[in-house]
Short mmCIF file of C-alpha atoms and ligand atoms in Angstrom, two decimals:
data_model
loop_
_atom_site.label_atom_id
_atom_site.label_comp_id
_atom_site.label_asym_id
_atom_site.label_seq_id
_atom_site.Cartn_x
_atom_site.Cartn_y
_atom_site.Cartn_z
CA MET A 7 -13.97 -30.04 -33.60
CA VAL A 8 -12.23 -29.45 -30.24
CA GLU A 9 -9.99 -26.38 -30.40
CA HIS A 10 -6.73 -27.86 -29.04
CA MET A 11 -6.25 -31.23 -30.67
CA ILE A 12 -3.58 -33.54 -29.26
CA ASP A 13 -2.34 -35.30 -32.35
CA LEU A 14 -0.66 -38.64 -31.60
CA ARG A 15 -1.27 -40.24 -35.01
CA SER A 16 2.40 -40.20 -35.97
CA ASP A 17 5.78 -38.69 -35.16
CA THR A 18 5.64 -37.34 -38.72
CA CYS A 19 3.06 -34.80 -37.45
CA SER A 20 5.80 -32.88 -35.63
CA GLN A 21 6.20 -29.16 -36.36
CA PRO A 22 9.58 -27.49 -36.98
CA THR A 23 10.79 -25.47 -33.98
CA GLU A 24 11.70 -21.77 -34.23
CA ALA A 25 15.45 -22.52 -34.16
CA MET A 26 15.01 -25.05 -36.96
CA ARG A 27 13.02 -22.56 -39.04
CA GLU A 28 15.79 -20.00 -38.55
CA ALA A 29 18.46 -22.45 -39.70
CA MET A 30 16.34 -23.16 -42.78
CA ALA A 31 15.84 -19.48 -43.59
CA ARG A 32 19.60 -18.83 -43.47
CA ALA A 33 20.73 -21.95 -45.39
CA PRO A 34 23.04 -21.46 -48.37
CA VAL A 35 21.59 -23.32 -51.34
CA GLY A 36 22.47 -24.42 -54.88
CA ASP A 37 21.14 -26.79 -57.51
CA ASP A 38 21.25 -30.26 -55.95
CA VAL A 39 20.78 -32.00 -59.31
CA TYR A 40 24.07 -30.41 -60.44
CA GLY A 41 25.56 -31.56 -57.13
CA ASP A 42 26.23 -28.07 -55.85
CA ASP A 43 23.90 -27.45 -52.95
CA PRO A 44 26.30 -26.86 -50.03
CA THR A 45 23.72 -27.56 -47.31
CA VAL A 46 22.67 -30.86 -48.89
CA LYS A 47 26.34 -31.82 -49.16
CA GLU A 48 26.95 -30.92 -45.52
CA LEU A 49 23.96 -33.01 -44.42
CA GLU A 50 25.08 -35.97 -46.54
CA ALA A 51 28.61 -35.82 -45.10
CA GLU A 52 27.29 -35.51 -41.54
CA VAL A 53 24.93 -38.47 -41.78
CA ALA A 54 27.51 -40.65 -43.56
CA ALA A 55 30.01 -39.87 -40.77
CA LEU A 56 27.46 -40.67 -38.09
CA LEU A 57 26.62 -44.02 -39.68
CA GLY A 58 30.21 -44.81 -40.62
CA THR A 59 29.42 -45.22 -44.32
CA GLU A 60 31.44 -43.92 -47.28
CA ASP A 61 28.61 -41.78 -48.65
CA ALA A 62 24.96 -40.79 -48.32
CA VAL A 63 22.31 -39.26 -50.54
CA TYR A 64 19.56 -36.94 -49.29
CA VAL A 65 16.11 -37.80 -50.71
CA PRO A 66 12.58 -36.43 -50.16
CA THR A 67 11.02 -39.34 -48.21
CA GLY A 68 11.70 -42.57 -46.36
CA THR A 69 9.61 -44.38 -48.94
CA MET A 70 11.79 -43.07 -51.77
CA SER A 71 14.95 -43.93 -49.84
CA ASN A 72 13.85 -47.53 -49.23
CA GLN A 73 12.57 -47.98 -52.76
CA ILE A 74 15.74 -46.59 -54.31
CA ALA A 75 17.63 -49.14 -52.18
CA VAL A 76 15.41 -51.99 -53.37
CA ARG A 77 15.83 -50.87 -56.98
CA ALA A 78 19.59 -50.35 -56.69
CA HIS A 79 20.22 -53.80 -55.18
CA THR A 80 18.03 -55.73 -57.64
CA GLU A 81 16.82 -56.18 -61.20
CA PRO A 82 13.18 -56.71 -62.23
CA GLY A 83 12.13 -60.33 -61.57
CA ASP A 84 14.36 -60.73 -58.51
CA ALA A 85 12.99 -61.44 -55.04
CA VAL A 86 13.47 -59.55 -51.78
CA LEU A 87 13.32 -61.24 -48.36
CA LEU A 88 11.55 -59.22 -45.69
CA ASP A 89 9.26 -59.48 -42.69
CA GLN A 90 5.54 -60.00 -43.34
CA GLY A 91 4.79 -56.66 -41.62
CA ALA A 92 7.66 -54.66 -43.14
CA HIS A 93 6.89 -51.03 -43.97
CA ILE A 94 8.68 -51.52 -47.33
CA TYR A 95 6.16 -54.25 -48.21
CA MET A 96 2.98 -53.12 -46.41
CA ASN A 97 3.02 -49.33 -46.44
CA GLU A 98 4.86 -48.01 -49.47
CA ALA A 99 1.99 -48.09 -51.97
CA GLY A 100 3.18 -51.28 -53.68
CA ALA A 101 6.32 -49.49 -54.87
CA MET A 102 8.62 -52.52 -54.74
CA ALA A 103 6.44 -54.20 -57.36
CA ALA A 104 5.59 -51.04 -59.29
CA LEU A 105 9.03 -49.38 -59.40
CA ALA A 106 11.60 -52.15 -58.98
CA GLY A 107 9.48 -55.00 -60.40
CA VAL A 108 10.55 -57.37 -57.62
CA LEU A 109 8.72 -60.06 -55.67
CA PRO A 110 8.49 -60.07 -51.88
CA ARG A 111 9.43 -63.32 -50.09
CA LEU A 112 7.85 -62.88 -46.67
CA LEU A 113 9.47 -64.01 -43.43
CA PRO A 114 7.38 -64.95 -40.34
CA GLY A 115 8.62 -62.19 -38.03
CA LEU A 116 7.30 -61.68 -34.50
CA ARG A 117 6.81 -57.94 -34.05
CA GLY A 118 9.07 -57.64 -37.10
CA VAL A 119 11.89 -59.80 -35.79
CA PHE A 120 12.78 -63.04 -37.60
CA SER A 121 15.65 -65.50 -37.20
CA ALA A 122 18.70 -66.61 -39.16
CA ASP A 123 16.96 -69.99 -39.61
CA ASP A 124 14.00 -68.19 -41.24
CA VAL A 125 16.46 -66.59 -43.67
CA ARG A 126 18.23 -69.91 -44.37
CA ALA A 127 14.91 -71.70 -44.88
CA ALA A 128 13.81 -69.06 -47.40
CA LEU A 129 17.13 -69.20 -49.26
CA GLY A 130 17.01 -73.03 -49.46
CA VAL A 131 19.94 -75.32 -50.01
CA PRO A 132 21.58 -75.22 -53.42
CA SER A 133 22.34 -78.53 -55.08
CA ARG A 134 23.85 -79.56 -58.38
CA PHE A 135 20.42 -80.88 -59.37
CA SER A 136 18.73 -77.47 -59.01
CA VAL A 137 17.86 -75.72 -62.27
CA SER A 138 19.09 -72.20 -61.63
CA THR A 139 16.97 -70.64 -64.37
CA ILE A 140 13.68 -71.74 -62.76
CA SER A 141 13.85 -70.19 -59.31
CA THR A 142 13.33 -66.52 -58.49
CA PRO A 143 16.72 -65.28 -57.30
CA VAL A 144 16.74 -63.60 -53.88
CA LYS A 145 18.92 -60.49 -54.22
CA LEU A 146 18.22 -58.57 -51.01
CA LEU A 147 17.30 -58.98 -47.35
CA CYS A 148 15.52 -56.07 -45.61
CA LEU A 149 15.21 -55.37 -41.87
CA GLU A 150 13.35 -52.62 -40.05
CA ASN A 151 14.78 -51.21 -36.78
CA THR A 152 12.87 -50.03 -34.87
CA HIS A 153 9.87 -51.86 -36.30
CA ASN A 154 6.84 -49.67 -36.83
CA GLY A 155 4.20 -52.41 -37.20
CA GLY A 156 5.86 -54.23 -34.29
CA GLY A 157 5.18 -51.24 -31.99
CA GLY A 158 8.66 -49.70 -32.02
CA LYS A 159 10.36 -53.06 -31.38
CA ILE A 160 14.16 -52.93 -31.23
CA TRP A 161 16.21 -55.64 -32.93
CA ALA A 162 18.92 -57.16 -30.70
CA LEU A 163 22.36 -56.54 -32.20
CA ASP A 164 23.28 -60.26 -32.09
CA GLN A 165 20.16 -61.15 -34.00
CA ILE A 166 20.88 -58.51 -36.64
CA LYS A 167 24.35 -59.98 -37.08
CA ALA A 168 22.94 -63.51 -37.29
CA VAL A 169 20.32 -62.77 -39.95
CA THR A 170 22.50 -60.52 -42.11
CA GLY A 171 25.34 -63.06 -41.75
CA ALA A 172 23.04 -65.86 -42.94
CA ALA A 173 22.18 -63.78 -46.02
CA ARG A 174 25.81 -62.77 -46.65
CA GLU A 175 26.92 -66.45 -46.58
CA ARG A 176 24.74 -66.85 -49.67
CA GLY A 177 25.93 -63.63 -51.32
CA VAL A 178 22.74 -61.69 -50.46
CA PRO A 179 23.25 -58.08 -49.30
CA SER A 180 21.14 -56.48 -46.54
CA HIS A 181 19.27 -53.17 -46.36
CA LEU A 182 18.11 -51.51 -43.13
CA ASP A 183 14.93 -49.47 -43.03
CA GLY A 184 16.21 -47.32 -40.19
CA ALA A 185 13.44 -44.72 -40.29
CA ARG A 186 13.63 -44.81 -36.47
CA LEU A 187 17.18 -46.10 -36.00
CA TRP A 188 17.78 -43.01 -33.83
CA ASN A 189 15.18 -44.31 -31.38
CA ALA A 190 16.89 -47.72 -31.16
CA SER A 191 20.24 -46.03 -30.43
CA VAL A 192 18.84 -43.71 -27.77
CA ALA A 193 17.00 -46.58 -26.06
CA THR A 194 19.94 -49.03 -26.05
CA GLY A 195 22.98 -46.75 -26.02
CA ILE A 196 24.29 -48.69 -29.06
CA PRO A 197 25.58 -46.11 -31.59
CA GLU A 198 23.89 -45.90 -34.99
CA LYS A 199 27.28 -46.74 -36.52
CA THR A 200 27.38 -50.09 -34.71
CA TYR A 201 23.95 -51.03 -36.01
CA ALA A 202 24.92 -49.86 -39.50
CA GLU A 203 28.01 -52.10 -39.69
CA SER A 204 25.90 -55.15 -40.56
CA PHE A 205 24.28 -53.57 -43.60
CA ASP A 206 25.10 -52.78 -47.23
CA SER A 207 22.66 -49.87 -47.20
CA ILE A 208 20.80 -47.95 -44.52
CA SER A 209 17.87 -45.58 -44.86
CA VAL A 210 17.29 -43.04 -42.08
CA CYS A 211 14.53 -40.43 -41.71
CA PHE A 212 14.84 -36.88 -40.42
CA SER A 213 11.10 -36.19 -40.63
CA LYS A 214 9.92 -38.52 -37.85
CA GLY A 215 11.03 -38.25 -34.20
CA LEU A 216 13.85 -35.83 -35.10
CA GLY A 217 11.20 -33.32 -36.14
CA ALA A 218 12.54 -32.05 -39.49
CA PRO A 219 9.87 -31.10 -42.01
CA VAL A 220 11.23 -33.17 -44.93
CA GLY A 221 13.68 -35.83 -45.88
CA SER A 222 15.58 -39.06 -45.50
CA ALA A 223 19.05 -40.27 -46.40
CA LEU A 224 20.23 -43.47 -48.03
CA CYS A 225 23.71 -44.44 -46.87
CA GLY A 226 26.25 -47.00 -48.03
CA ARG A 227 29.43 -47.57 -50.02
CA ARG A 228 30.46 -44.92 -52.56
CA ASP A 229 29.62 -47.06 -55.61
CA PHE A 230 26.22 -48.00 -54.16
CA VAL A 231 25.31 -44.36 -53.44
CA LYS A 232 26.42 -43.39 -56.95
CA ARG A 233 23.96 -45.94 -58.37
CA ALA A 234 21.30 -44.74 -55.88
CA ARG A 235 21.70 -41.15 -57.15
CA ARG A 236 20.71 -42.35 -60.62
CA PHE A 237 17.48 -43.90 -59.28
CA LYS A 238 16.80 -40.83 -57.13
CA GLN A 239 16.66 -38.84 -60.36
CA GLN A 240 14.69 -41.54 -62.19
CA PHE A 241 12.07 -41.65 -59.40
CA GLY A 242 11.65 -37.87 -59.65
CA GLY A 243 13.64 -37.02 -56.54
CA GLY A 244 15.96 -34.44 -58.10
CA PHE A 245 14.98 -31.50 -55.91
CA ARG A 246 16.85 -28.38 -56.88
CA GLN A 247 17.53 -25.88 -54.02
CA ALA A 248 16.90 -28.64 -51.48
CA GLY A 249 19.31 -26.98 -49.02
CA ILE A 250 16.30 -25.10 -47.59
CA ILE A 251 14.85 -28.35 -46.28
CA ALA A 252 18.21 -30.09 -45.78
CA ALA A 253 19.02 -27.35 -43.26
CA GLY A 254 16.03 -28.45 -41.17
CA ALA A 255 17.20 -32.07 -41.42
CA LEU A 256 20.76 -31.08 -40.45
CA TYR A 257 19.50 -29.09 -37.48
CA ALA A 258 17.37 -32.06 -36.40
CA LEU A 259 20.29 -34.47 -36.75
CA LEU A 260 22.63 -32.30 -34.68
CA HIS A 261 20.16 -31.22 -31.96
CA ASN A 262 17.23 -33.59 -31.62
CA ARG A 263 18.60 -37.13 -31.24
CA ALA A 264 19.18 -37.26 -27.49
CA ARG A 265 15.78 -35.75 -26.69
CA LEU A 266 14.04 -38.80 -28.20
CA ALA A 267 14.38 -40.28 -24.70
CA GLU A 268 11.64 -37.87 -23.64
CA ASP A 269 9.28 -39.32 -26.31
CA HIS A 270 10.11 -42.82 -25.04
CA ALA A 271 9.23 -41.76 -21.50
CA HIS A 272 5.97 -40.22 -22.76
CA ALA A 273 5.11 -43.43 -24.64
CA LYS A 274 5.68 -45.46 -21.47
CA MET A 275 3.64 -42.97 -19.43
CA LEU A 276 0.75 -43.21 -21.90
CA ALA A 277 0.87 -47.04 -21.90
CA GLU A 278 0.97 -47.19 -18.09
CA GLY A 279 -1.92 -44.75 -17.89
CA ILE A 280 -4.30 -46.73 -20.13
CA HIS A 281 -3.31 -50.43 -20.05
CA ASP A 282 -5.93 -51.27 -17.39
CA CYS A 283 -8.84 -49.52 -19.18
CA PRO A 284 -11.79 -51.79 -19.98
CA GLY A 285 -11.48 -53.14 -23.53
CA ILE A 286 -7.82 -52.18 -23.95
CA VAL A 287 -5.24 -54.92 -24.49
CA LEU A 288 -1.75 -53.51 -24.04
CA GLY A 289 1.46 -54.99 -22.64
CA VAL A 290 3.37 -52.12 -21.03
CA ALA A 291 6.62 -54.12 -21.18
CA ALA A 292 6.36 -54.15 -25.00
CA ILE A 293 6.80 -50.36 -25.15
CA GLU A 294 10.51 -50.04 -25.97
CA THR A 295 10.66 -46.71 -27.82
CA ASN A 296 8.17 -44.06 -28.98
CA ILE A 297 5.38 -46.19 -30.52
CA VAL A 298 2.36 -47.30 -28.49
CA ARG A 299 0.23 -49.95 -30.16
CA PHE A 300 -2.73 -51.59 -28.47
CA LYS A 301 -5.95 -53.45 -29.22
CA ILE A 302 -9.42 -52.18 -28.44
CA THR A 303 -12.00 -54.95 -28.00
CA SER A 304 -15.09 -53.05 -26.85
CA LEU A 305 -15.78 -51.26 -30.14
CA ALA A 306 -14.30 -51.04 -33.66
CA ALA A 307 -10.95 -49.26 -33.84
CA GLY A 308 -12.32 -46.67 -36.29
CA GLU A 309 -15.26 -45.86 -34.00
CA PHE A 310 -12.93 -45.62 -30.97
CA ALA A 311 -10.70 -43.18 -32.89
CA GLU A 312 -13.81 -41.12 -33.78
CA ARG A 313 -14.85 -40.88 -30.12
CA LEU A 314 -11.37 -39.83 -29.01
CA TYR A 315 -11.31 -37.26 -31.81
CA ALA A 316 -14.58 -35.76 -30.59
CA LYS A 317 -12.86 -35.14 -27.24
CA GLY A 318 -9.68 -33.67 -28.72
CA LEU A 319 -7.34 -36.64 -29.24
CA ARG A 320 -6.20 -38.02 -32.57
CA VAL A 321 -4.82 -41.58 -32.83
CA LEU A 322 -4.36 -43.89 -35.80
CA PRO A 323 -6.67 -46.89 -36.20
CA ALA A 324 -4.82 -49.86 -37.71
CA GLY A 325 -6.96 -52.74 -38.93
CA ALA A 326 -10.18 -53.81 -37.18
CA ASP A 327 -8.98 -53.55 -33.58
CA GLY A 328 -5.53 -51.89 -33.59
CA ILE A 329 -4.67 -48.37 -32.42
CA ARG A 330 -1.35 -46.53 -32.71
CA ALA A 331 -0.25 -43.47 -30.76
CA ILE A 332 3.19 -41.81 -31.03
CA PRO A 333 4.47 -38.90 -28.92
CA TYR A 334 6.99 -36.50 -30.48
CA LEU A 335 8.87 -33.30 -29.79
CA ASN A 336 5.91 -30.92 -29.72
CA ILE A 337 3.93 -33.16 -27.34
CA THR A 338 4.21 -32.20 -23.68
CA CYS A 339 3.88 -34.26 -20.53
CA ALA A 340 0.66 -32.35 -19.75
CA GLN A 341 -0.78 -33.38 -23.12
CA ILE A 342 0.05 -37.04 -22.43
CA ARG A 343 -1.81 -36.71 -19.09
CA GLU A 344 -4.75 -35.21 -20.98
CA ALA A 345 -4.63 -38.00 -23.59
CA ILE A 346 -4.77 -40.60 -20.79
CA GLU A 347 -7.82 -38.86 -19.30
CA ILE A 348 -9.59 -38.79 -22.66
CA ILE A 349 -8.91 -42.49 -23.29
CA ARG A 350 -10.00 -43.42 -19.76
CA THR A 351 -13.23 -41.43 -20.15
CA VAL A 352 -14.09 -42.94 -23.54
CA THR A 353 -13.32 -46.54 -22.54
CA ALA A 354 -15.35 -46.16 -19.34
CA SER A 355 -18.37 -44.98 -21.29
CA VAL A 356 -18.56 -47.84 -23.85
C1 LIG B 416 9.54 -47.85 -40.69
C2 LIG B 416 9.22 -46.84 -41.74
N1 LIG B 416 9.91 -46.83 -42.89
C3 LIG B 416 9.67 -45.94 -43.86
C4 LIG B 416 8.71 -44.97 -43.72
C5 LIG B 416 8.42 -44.04 -44.88
O1 LIG B 416 8.75 -42.74 -44.63
P1 LIG B 416 8.04 -41.53 -45.42
O2 LIG B 416 6.73 -41.31 -44.77
O3 LIG B 416 9.01 -40.39 -45.27
O4 LIG B 416 7.91 -41.96 -46.85
C6 LIG B 416 7.95 -44.92 -42.53
C7 LIG B 416 6.93 -43.89 -42.37
O5 LIG B 416 6.26 -43.77 -41.36
C8 LIG B 416 8.22 -45.88 -41.52
O6 LIG B 416 7.52 -45.90 -40.38
#
């Protein structure tokens, strides 16, 4: 193995900085299950204020946060409307079926973005001749912003309002998988709070671009978060002196949001540096935030990833011909230049 690997598999591969480690070492802690960890409470208050929600609950992962939301909005046998490439559906180990017992109703999103008409079509038109006991009731709509599978695609605010409005007209609440909501806000200048207004619950992650080692928060109205706390415990998320890790999340929230612009610039730089390589299919204009997704046509994605790895670059193969690369806070401009060189060398040699 090459000694200095450049790891662009995911922004979750980030390492805590020295200042973050110091904040964690000093954090006052208590038993979070008894509700008396001061650092967890401070983090929850801070993130709720930032998103403009009444309350928030700190949980171990984005997966748990999303799945608690799905469980808290539904009952077993209900259906959830979401994009065909949604992380909640595709990449959370089947949890919506296993833990909440709900059915996915998939929407035909383009890079994760669907329309209000898609939502209306899925909800159908009620009539007095419908037999209400036959159909599977849709109890939740989920959106993902930015969209991971869609290559960091940002939802337009108008479109968010249109789709969540179409659901609300029919009494269906909306949940936002905002694992990378910070990236959408930094890229557009639209505050997180403004995005959050359209939703009944919002999940955000501290462990991705913000660089904290652990944790996510589920935000919403006080009664919703109270119900969510019950499922946090039921899913095994009662983590006692969690203030140690919450301190890293709090540090990340307060210090690392604005710098995401640097990751966006690095993603663009990477895309511009490789889009004309033989066998690579990549639209530079599609790079809106920190995720670079492209197709490789000259060899299988897994084999391409192996060859890059042999030269010191890690990327994530996705399917037969997809590759994902994500810069983050420990990745320097020089490393992006090196990554471009490695990709150019490998593609030229196929
Ligand atoms: C859009 C999205 N939602 C949720 C998650 C889940 O987060 P975690 O890995 O903390 O469970 C991820 C993880 O990459 C993600 O990309």
